[in-house]
Short mmCIF file of C-alpha atoms and ligand atoms in Angstrom, two decimals:
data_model
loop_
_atom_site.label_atom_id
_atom_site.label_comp_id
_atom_site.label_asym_id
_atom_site.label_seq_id
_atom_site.Cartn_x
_atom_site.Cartn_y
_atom_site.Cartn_z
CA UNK A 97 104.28 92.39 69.26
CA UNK A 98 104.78 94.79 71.81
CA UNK A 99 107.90 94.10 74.71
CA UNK A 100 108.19 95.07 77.95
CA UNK A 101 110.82 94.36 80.56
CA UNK A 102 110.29 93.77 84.51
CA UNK A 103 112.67 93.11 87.16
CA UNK A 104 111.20 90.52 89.72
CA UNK A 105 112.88 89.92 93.11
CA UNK A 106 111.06 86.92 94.49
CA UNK A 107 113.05 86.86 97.96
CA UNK A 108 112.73 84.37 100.52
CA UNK A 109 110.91 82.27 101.83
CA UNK A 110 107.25 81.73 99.89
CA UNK A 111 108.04 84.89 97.72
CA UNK A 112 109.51 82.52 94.48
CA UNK A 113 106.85 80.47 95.21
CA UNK A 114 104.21 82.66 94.33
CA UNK A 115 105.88 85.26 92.36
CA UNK A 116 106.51 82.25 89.32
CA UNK A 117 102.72 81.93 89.66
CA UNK A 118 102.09 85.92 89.40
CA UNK A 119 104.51 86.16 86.44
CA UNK A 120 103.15 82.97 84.61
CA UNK A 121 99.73 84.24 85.11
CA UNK A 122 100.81 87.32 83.90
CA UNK A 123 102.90 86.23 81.12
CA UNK A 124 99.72 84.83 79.81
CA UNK A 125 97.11 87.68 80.10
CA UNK A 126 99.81 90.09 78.90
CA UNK A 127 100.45 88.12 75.75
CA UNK A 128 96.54 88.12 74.66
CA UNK A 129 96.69 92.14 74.81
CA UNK A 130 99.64 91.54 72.44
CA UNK A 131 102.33 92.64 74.86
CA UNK A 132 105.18 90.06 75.59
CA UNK A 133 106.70 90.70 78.87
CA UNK A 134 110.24 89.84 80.05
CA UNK A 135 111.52 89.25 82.83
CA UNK A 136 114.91 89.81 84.68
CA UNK A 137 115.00 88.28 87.79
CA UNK A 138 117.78 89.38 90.84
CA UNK A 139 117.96 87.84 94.11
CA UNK A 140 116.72 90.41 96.88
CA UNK A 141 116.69 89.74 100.79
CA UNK A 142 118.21 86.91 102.79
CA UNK A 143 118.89 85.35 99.75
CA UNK A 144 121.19 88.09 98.48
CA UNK A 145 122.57 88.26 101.68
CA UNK A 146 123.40 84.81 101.57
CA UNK A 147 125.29 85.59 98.06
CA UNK A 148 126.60 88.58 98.52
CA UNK A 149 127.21 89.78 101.99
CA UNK A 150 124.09 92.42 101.71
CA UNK A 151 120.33 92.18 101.49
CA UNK A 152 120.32 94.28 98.11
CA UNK A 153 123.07 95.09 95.53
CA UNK A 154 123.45 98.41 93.68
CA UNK A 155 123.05 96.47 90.61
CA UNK A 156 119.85 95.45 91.51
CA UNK A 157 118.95 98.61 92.53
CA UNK A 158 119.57 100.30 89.15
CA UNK A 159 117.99 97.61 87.47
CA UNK A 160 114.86 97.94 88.55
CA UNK A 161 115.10 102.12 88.39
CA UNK A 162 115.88 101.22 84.50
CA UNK A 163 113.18 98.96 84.18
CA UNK A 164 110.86 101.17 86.10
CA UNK A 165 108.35 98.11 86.70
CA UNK A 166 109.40 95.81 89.29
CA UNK A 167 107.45 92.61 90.76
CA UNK A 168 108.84 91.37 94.20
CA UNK A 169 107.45 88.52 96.09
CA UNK A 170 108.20 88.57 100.27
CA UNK A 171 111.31 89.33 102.21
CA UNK A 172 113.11 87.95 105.85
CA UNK A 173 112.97 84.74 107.67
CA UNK A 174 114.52 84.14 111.39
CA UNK A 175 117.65 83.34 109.90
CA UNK A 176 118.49 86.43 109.29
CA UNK A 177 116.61 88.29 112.59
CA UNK A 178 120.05 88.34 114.15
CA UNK A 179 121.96 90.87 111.78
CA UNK A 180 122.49 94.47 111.63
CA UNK A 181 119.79 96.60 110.95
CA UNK A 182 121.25 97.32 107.73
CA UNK A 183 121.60 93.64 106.91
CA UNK A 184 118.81 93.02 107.64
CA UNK A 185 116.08 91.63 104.20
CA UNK A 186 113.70 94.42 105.47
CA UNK A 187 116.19 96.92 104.73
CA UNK A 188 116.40 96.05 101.00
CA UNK A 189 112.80 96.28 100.76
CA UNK A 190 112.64 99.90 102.64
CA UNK A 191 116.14 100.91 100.28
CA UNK A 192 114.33 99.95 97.50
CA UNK A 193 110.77 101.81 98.09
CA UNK A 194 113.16 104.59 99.24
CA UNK A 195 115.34 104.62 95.62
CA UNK A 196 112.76 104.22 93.55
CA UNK A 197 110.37 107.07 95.07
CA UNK A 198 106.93 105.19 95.15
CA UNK A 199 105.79 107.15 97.79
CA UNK A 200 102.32 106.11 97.69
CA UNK A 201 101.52 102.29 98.61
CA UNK A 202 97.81 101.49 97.68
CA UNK A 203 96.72 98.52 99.22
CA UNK A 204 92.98 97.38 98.13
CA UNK A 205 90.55 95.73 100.58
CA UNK A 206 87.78 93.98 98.60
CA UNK A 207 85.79 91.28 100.08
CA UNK A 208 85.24 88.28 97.49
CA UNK A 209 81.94 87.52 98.11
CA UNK A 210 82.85 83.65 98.26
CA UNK A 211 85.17 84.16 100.63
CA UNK A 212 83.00 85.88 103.15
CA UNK A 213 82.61 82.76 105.30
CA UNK A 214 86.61 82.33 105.47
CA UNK A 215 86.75 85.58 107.56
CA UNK A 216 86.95 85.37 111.36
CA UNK A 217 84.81 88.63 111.37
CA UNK A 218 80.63 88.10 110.81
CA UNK A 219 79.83 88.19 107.25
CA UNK A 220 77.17 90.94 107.41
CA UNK A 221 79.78 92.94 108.64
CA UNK A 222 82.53 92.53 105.69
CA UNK A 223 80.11 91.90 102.80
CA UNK A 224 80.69 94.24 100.36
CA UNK A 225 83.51 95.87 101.87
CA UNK A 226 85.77 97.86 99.12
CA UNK A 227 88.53 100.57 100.98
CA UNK A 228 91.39 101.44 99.14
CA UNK A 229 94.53 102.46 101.95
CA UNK A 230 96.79 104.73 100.80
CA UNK A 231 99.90 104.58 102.62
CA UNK A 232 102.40 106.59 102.79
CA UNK A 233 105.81 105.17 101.78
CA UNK A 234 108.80 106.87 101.63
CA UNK A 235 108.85 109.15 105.34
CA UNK A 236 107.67 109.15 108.35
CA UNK A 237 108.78 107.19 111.29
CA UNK A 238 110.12 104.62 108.91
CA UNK A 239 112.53 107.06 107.47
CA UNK A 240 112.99 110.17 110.08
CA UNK A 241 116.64 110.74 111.80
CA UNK A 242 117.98 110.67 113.90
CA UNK A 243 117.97 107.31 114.59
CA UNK A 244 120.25 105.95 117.41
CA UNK A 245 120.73 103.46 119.97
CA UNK A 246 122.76 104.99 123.25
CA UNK A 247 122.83 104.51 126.98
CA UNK A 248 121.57 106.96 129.67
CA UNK A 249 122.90 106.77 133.39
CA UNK A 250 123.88 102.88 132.30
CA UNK A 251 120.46 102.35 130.86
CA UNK A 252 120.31 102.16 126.82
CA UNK A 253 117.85 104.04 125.43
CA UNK A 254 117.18 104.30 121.47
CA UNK A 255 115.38 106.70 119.46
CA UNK A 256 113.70 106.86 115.86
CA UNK A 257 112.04 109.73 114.78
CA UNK A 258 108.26 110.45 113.14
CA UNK A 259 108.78 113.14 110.21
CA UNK A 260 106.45 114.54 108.15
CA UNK A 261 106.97 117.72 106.07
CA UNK A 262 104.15 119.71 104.08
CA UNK A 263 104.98 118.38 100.78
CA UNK A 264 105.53 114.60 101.95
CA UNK A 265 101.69 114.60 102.67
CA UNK A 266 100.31 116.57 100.31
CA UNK A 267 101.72 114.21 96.93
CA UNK A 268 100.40 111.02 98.84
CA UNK A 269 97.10 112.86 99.80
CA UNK A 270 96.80 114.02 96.18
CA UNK A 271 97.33 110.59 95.25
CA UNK A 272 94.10 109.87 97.54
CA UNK A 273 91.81 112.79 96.20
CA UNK A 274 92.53 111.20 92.58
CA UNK A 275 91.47 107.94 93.21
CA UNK A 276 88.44 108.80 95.40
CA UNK A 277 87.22 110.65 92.17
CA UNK A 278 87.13 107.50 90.38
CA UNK A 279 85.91 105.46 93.59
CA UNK A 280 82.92 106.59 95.90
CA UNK A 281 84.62 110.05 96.18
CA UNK A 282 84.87 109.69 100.15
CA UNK A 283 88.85 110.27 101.88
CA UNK A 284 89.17 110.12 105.37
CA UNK A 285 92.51 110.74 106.79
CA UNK A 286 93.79 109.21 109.46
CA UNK A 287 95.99 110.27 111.88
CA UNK A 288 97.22 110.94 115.84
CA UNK A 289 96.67 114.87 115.62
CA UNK A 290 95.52 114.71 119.58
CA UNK A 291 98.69 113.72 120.64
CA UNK A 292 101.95 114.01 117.61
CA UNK A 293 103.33 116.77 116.24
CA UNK A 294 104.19 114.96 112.82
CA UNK A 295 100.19 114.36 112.68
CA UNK A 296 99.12 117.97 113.64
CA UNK A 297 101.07 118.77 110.33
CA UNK A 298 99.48 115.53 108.47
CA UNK A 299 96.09 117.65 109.24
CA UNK A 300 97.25 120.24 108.45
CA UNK A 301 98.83 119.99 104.81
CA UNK A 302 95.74 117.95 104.12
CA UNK A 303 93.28 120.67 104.66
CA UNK A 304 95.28 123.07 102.52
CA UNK A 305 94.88 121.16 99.77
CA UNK A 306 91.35 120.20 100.11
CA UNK A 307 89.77 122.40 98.83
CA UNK A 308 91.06 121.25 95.15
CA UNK A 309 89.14 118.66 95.56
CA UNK A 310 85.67 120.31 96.35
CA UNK A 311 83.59 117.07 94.91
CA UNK A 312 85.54 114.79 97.44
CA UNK A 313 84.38 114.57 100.88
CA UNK A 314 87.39 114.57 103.50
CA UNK A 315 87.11 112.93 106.98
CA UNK A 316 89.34 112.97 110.01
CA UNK A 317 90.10 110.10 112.03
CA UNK A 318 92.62 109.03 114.94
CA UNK A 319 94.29 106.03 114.15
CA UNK A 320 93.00 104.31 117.53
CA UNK A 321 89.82 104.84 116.69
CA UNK A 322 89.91 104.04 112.82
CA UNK A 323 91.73 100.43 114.15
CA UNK A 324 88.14 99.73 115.99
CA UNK A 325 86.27 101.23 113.13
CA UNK A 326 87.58 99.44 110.25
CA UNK A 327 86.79 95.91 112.20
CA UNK A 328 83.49 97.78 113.88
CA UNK A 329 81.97 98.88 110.40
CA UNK A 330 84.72 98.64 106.99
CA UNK A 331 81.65 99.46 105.08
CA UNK A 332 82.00 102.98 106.20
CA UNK A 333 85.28 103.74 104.36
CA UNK A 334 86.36 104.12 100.72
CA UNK A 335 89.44 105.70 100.44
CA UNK A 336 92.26 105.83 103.56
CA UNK A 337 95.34 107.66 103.41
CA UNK A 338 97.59 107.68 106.06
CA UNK A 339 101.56 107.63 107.16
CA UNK A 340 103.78 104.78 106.98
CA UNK A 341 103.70 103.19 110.46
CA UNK A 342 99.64 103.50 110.79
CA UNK A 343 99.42 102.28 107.21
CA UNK A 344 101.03 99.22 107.91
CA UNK A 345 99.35 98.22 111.38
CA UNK A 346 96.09 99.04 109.59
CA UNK A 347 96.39 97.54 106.26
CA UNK A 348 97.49 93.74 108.14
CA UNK A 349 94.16 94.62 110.55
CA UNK A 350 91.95 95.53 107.34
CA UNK A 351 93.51 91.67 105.62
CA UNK A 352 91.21 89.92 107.91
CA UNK A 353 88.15 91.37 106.55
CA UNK A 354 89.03 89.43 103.11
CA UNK A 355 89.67 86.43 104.95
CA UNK A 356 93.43 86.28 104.65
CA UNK A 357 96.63 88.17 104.28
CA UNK A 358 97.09 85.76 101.82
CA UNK A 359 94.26 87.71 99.55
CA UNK A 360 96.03 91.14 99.55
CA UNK A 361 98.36 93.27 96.72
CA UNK A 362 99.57 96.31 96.36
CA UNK A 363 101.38 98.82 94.56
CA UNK A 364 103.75 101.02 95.03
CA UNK A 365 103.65 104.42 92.67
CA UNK A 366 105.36 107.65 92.79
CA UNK A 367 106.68 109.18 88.95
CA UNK A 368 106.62 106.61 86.14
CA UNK A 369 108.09 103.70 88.80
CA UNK A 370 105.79 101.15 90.33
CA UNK A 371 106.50 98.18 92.41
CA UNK A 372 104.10 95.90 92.95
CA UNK A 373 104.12 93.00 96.10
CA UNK A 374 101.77 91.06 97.96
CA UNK A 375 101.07 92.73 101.54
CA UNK A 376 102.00 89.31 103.28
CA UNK A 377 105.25 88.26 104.17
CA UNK A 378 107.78 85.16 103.40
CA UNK A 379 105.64 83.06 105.58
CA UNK A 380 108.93 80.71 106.91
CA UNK A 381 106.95 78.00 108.37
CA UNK A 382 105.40 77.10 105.44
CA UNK A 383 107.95 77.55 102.74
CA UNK A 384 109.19 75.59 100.13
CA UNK A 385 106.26 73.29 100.81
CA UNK A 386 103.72 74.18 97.74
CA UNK A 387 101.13 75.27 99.71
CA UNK A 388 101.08 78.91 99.81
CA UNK A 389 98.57 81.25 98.67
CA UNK A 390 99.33 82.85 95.40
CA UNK A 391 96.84 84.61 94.87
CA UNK A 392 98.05 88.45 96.46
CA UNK A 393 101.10 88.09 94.49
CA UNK A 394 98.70 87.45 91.40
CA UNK A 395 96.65 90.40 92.26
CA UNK A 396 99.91 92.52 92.77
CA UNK A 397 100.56 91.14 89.24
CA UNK A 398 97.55 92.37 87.96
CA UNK A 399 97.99 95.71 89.60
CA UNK A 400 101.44 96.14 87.56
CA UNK A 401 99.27 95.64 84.24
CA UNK A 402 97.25 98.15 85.19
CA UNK A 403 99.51 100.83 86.52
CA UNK A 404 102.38 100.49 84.97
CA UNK A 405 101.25 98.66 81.86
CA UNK A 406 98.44 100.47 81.45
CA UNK A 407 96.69 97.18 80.01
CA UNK A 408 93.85 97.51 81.99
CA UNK A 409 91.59 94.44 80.44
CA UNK A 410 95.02 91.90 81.29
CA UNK A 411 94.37 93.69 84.59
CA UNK A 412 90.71 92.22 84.74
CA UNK A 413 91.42 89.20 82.97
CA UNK A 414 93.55 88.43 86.09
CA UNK A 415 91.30 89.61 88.81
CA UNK A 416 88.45 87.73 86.93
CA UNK A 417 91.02 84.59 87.18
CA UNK A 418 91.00 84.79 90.66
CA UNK A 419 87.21 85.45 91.02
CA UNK A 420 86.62 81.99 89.36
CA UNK A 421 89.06 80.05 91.21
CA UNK A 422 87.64 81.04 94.07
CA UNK A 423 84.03 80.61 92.72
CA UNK A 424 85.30 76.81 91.69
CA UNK A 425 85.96 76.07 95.17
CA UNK A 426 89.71 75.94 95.28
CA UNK A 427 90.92 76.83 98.60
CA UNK A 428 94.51 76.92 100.04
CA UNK A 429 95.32 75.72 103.38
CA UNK A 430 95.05 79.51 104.48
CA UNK A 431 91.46 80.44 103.23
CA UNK A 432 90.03 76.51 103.64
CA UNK A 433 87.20 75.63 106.02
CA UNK A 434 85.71 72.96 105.22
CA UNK A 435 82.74 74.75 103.46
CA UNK A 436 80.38 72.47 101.22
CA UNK A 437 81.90 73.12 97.87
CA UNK A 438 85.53 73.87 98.38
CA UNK A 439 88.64 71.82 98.02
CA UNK A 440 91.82 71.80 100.11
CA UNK A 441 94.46 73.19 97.12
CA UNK A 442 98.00 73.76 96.76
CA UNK A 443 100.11 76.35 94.95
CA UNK A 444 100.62 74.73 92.08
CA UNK A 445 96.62 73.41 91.69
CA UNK A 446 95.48 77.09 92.21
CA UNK A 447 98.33 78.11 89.66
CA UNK A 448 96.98 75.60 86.86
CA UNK A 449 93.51 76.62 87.11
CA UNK A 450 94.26 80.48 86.75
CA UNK A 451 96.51 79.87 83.31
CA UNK A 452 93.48 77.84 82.44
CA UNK A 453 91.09 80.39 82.32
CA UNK A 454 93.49 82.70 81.10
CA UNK A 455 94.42 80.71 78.01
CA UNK A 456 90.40 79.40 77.81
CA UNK A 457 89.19 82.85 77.07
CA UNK A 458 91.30 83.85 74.21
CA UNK A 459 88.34 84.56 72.07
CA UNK A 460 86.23 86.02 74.30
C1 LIG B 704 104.85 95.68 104.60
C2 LIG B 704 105.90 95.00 105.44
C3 LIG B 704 107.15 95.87 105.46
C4 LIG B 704 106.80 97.19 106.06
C5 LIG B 704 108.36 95.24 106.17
C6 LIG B 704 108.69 93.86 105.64
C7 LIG B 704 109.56 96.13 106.12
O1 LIG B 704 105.42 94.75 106.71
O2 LIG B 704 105.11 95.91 103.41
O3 LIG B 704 103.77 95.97 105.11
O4 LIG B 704 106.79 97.36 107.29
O5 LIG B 704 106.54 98.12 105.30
MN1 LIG B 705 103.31 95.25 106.98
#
């Protein structure tokens, strides 16, 4: 049989919740493609904090850049809100997306048909919505120096700085143009060329490489606009790219169209390293309780077969997974509505009923 090693960094909060779920579930799809995975587990966040003074180790850290693969549930909690910004959970997360070079975040936004009705937004208006954001990981305002806090004439002032060079855009756009060929072959760009230098640039690097890509379709779009767009029409997109900051705001915004935050994965590429996490948070208020959605860490899991695996029918066996616990009704608190057919579930209910079908369809 065939071994693999992962690192997983659950974090704090719900992260070890649902990341034992993703790797159990994935565990179990992995083994009927005949590939056992391992897993070595570090502590990553608040909870490293906690043990060792800092959010991250440099043990960890080379860890997961000799595993390559690396699963990580949710970081932060208002515990640790108070620190320095280099204390902080949030900066092991950005350390580690920064180390390890994944430069290209692709977050998926597929509507589950069953869960059209959990949606705040009107169901003829997310039906059938499928965008894939690519976000840009690594630069931009995330990243850029300087970075400083001072004091002006007794007033403090601080400053953080939106970089983007030719080459920073162009990988991640690349990144775009190749998936689009497999997708609906549609990028649009998004961006705040009207007002920011950094996005004048984003435009421009863009278009130089466009025309690689003659069978792709490229669109333009500022980021204001594309925030009203993807909640006036998501139908209209199919693959986003854009920079860090506008990448984040507009991946939480697109969540809603699925219904929950709670629905959405991602992964992280850039060389042979991926890291794979759901797009929602530790979710403090409701940790440690056994009620939180598993199912984006699940996805992210699924992602990770695919990507860095490359065991693309454990990747469907888990999406299907999900499909059909969703399909039999099972709802957690954050998707539930009451809806003829569906049943108030917990982590561990939702977790059961995924190895089920998992180990059910060995033969299939
Ligand atoms: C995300 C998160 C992170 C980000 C935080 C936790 C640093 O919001 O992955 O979207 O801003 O990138
Ligand atoms: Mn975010």
């Amino acid at each position: 049989m065939k071994k693999v090693n992962i690192v997983t960094l659950p974090g704090d909060g719900i992260g070890p919740e649902v990341t034992k779920v993703a790797v159990d579930v994935m565990k179990a799809a992995c083994l009927q493609n005949g590939v056992e995975v391992s897993v070595t587990e570090h502590p990553f966040g608040g909870v490293c904090y906690e043990q060792h003074g800092v959010p991250v180790t440099d043990e960890t850290i080379e860890s997961c850049k000799e595993t390559k693969i690396v699963l990580l549930g949710a970081v932060g909690g208002p515990k640790w809100d108070n620190l320095s910004a280099d204390k902080r959970p949030e900066a092991a997360l950005l350390k580690l997306r920064k180390e390890l070079g994944v430069f290209a975040n692709l977050r998926p936004i597929n509507v589950y048909p069953v869960l059209a009705d959990a949606s705040t937004l009107k169901k003829e208006v997310i039906e059938g919505t499928d965008i894939l954001i690519v976000r840009e990981l690594t630069g931009g305002v995330y990243f850029g120096r300087p970075r400083f806090t001072s004091e002006e004439n007794g007033d403090p002032f601080s400053v953080d700085t939106m970089k983007y060079s030719r080459s920073e855009v162009q990988r991640v756009a690349r990144v775009a143009f190749e998936a689009a060929r497999l997708r609906d072959k549609r990028v649009c760009s998004v961006d705040k060329a009207n007002v920011l230098e950094s996005s004048r640039m984003w435009r421009k690097s863009i278009l130089e490489i466009a025309g690689e890509y003659p069978d792709v379709e490229l669109s333009h779009m500022l980021v204001d606009n594309c925030a009203m767009q993807i909640i006036r029409d998501p139908k209209q997109f199919d693959v986003m790219v854009t920079g860090n900051l506008f990448g984040d705001i507009l991946s939480d915004a697109a969540s809603m169209l699925t219904g929950s935050l709670g629905m959405l994965p991602s992964a992280s590429l850039g060389g042979e390293n991926g890291l794979y996490e759901p797009v929602h948070g530790s979710a403090p208020d409701i940790a440690g309780q056994g009620v939180a959605n598993p199912l984006a860490a699940v996805a992210s899991a699924a992602l990770l077969c695919r990507y860095s695996l490359h065991l693309e029918e454990a990747a469907q066996k888990i999406e299907e997974a999900i499909q059909s616990v969703l399909t039999n009704g099972l709802r957690t608190a954050d998707l539930f509505t009451e809806e003829p057919g569906t049943t108030l579930a917990n982590t561990k209910d939702v977790a059961q009923l995924l190895l089920k079908i998992i180990n059910d369809t060995v033969e299939a």
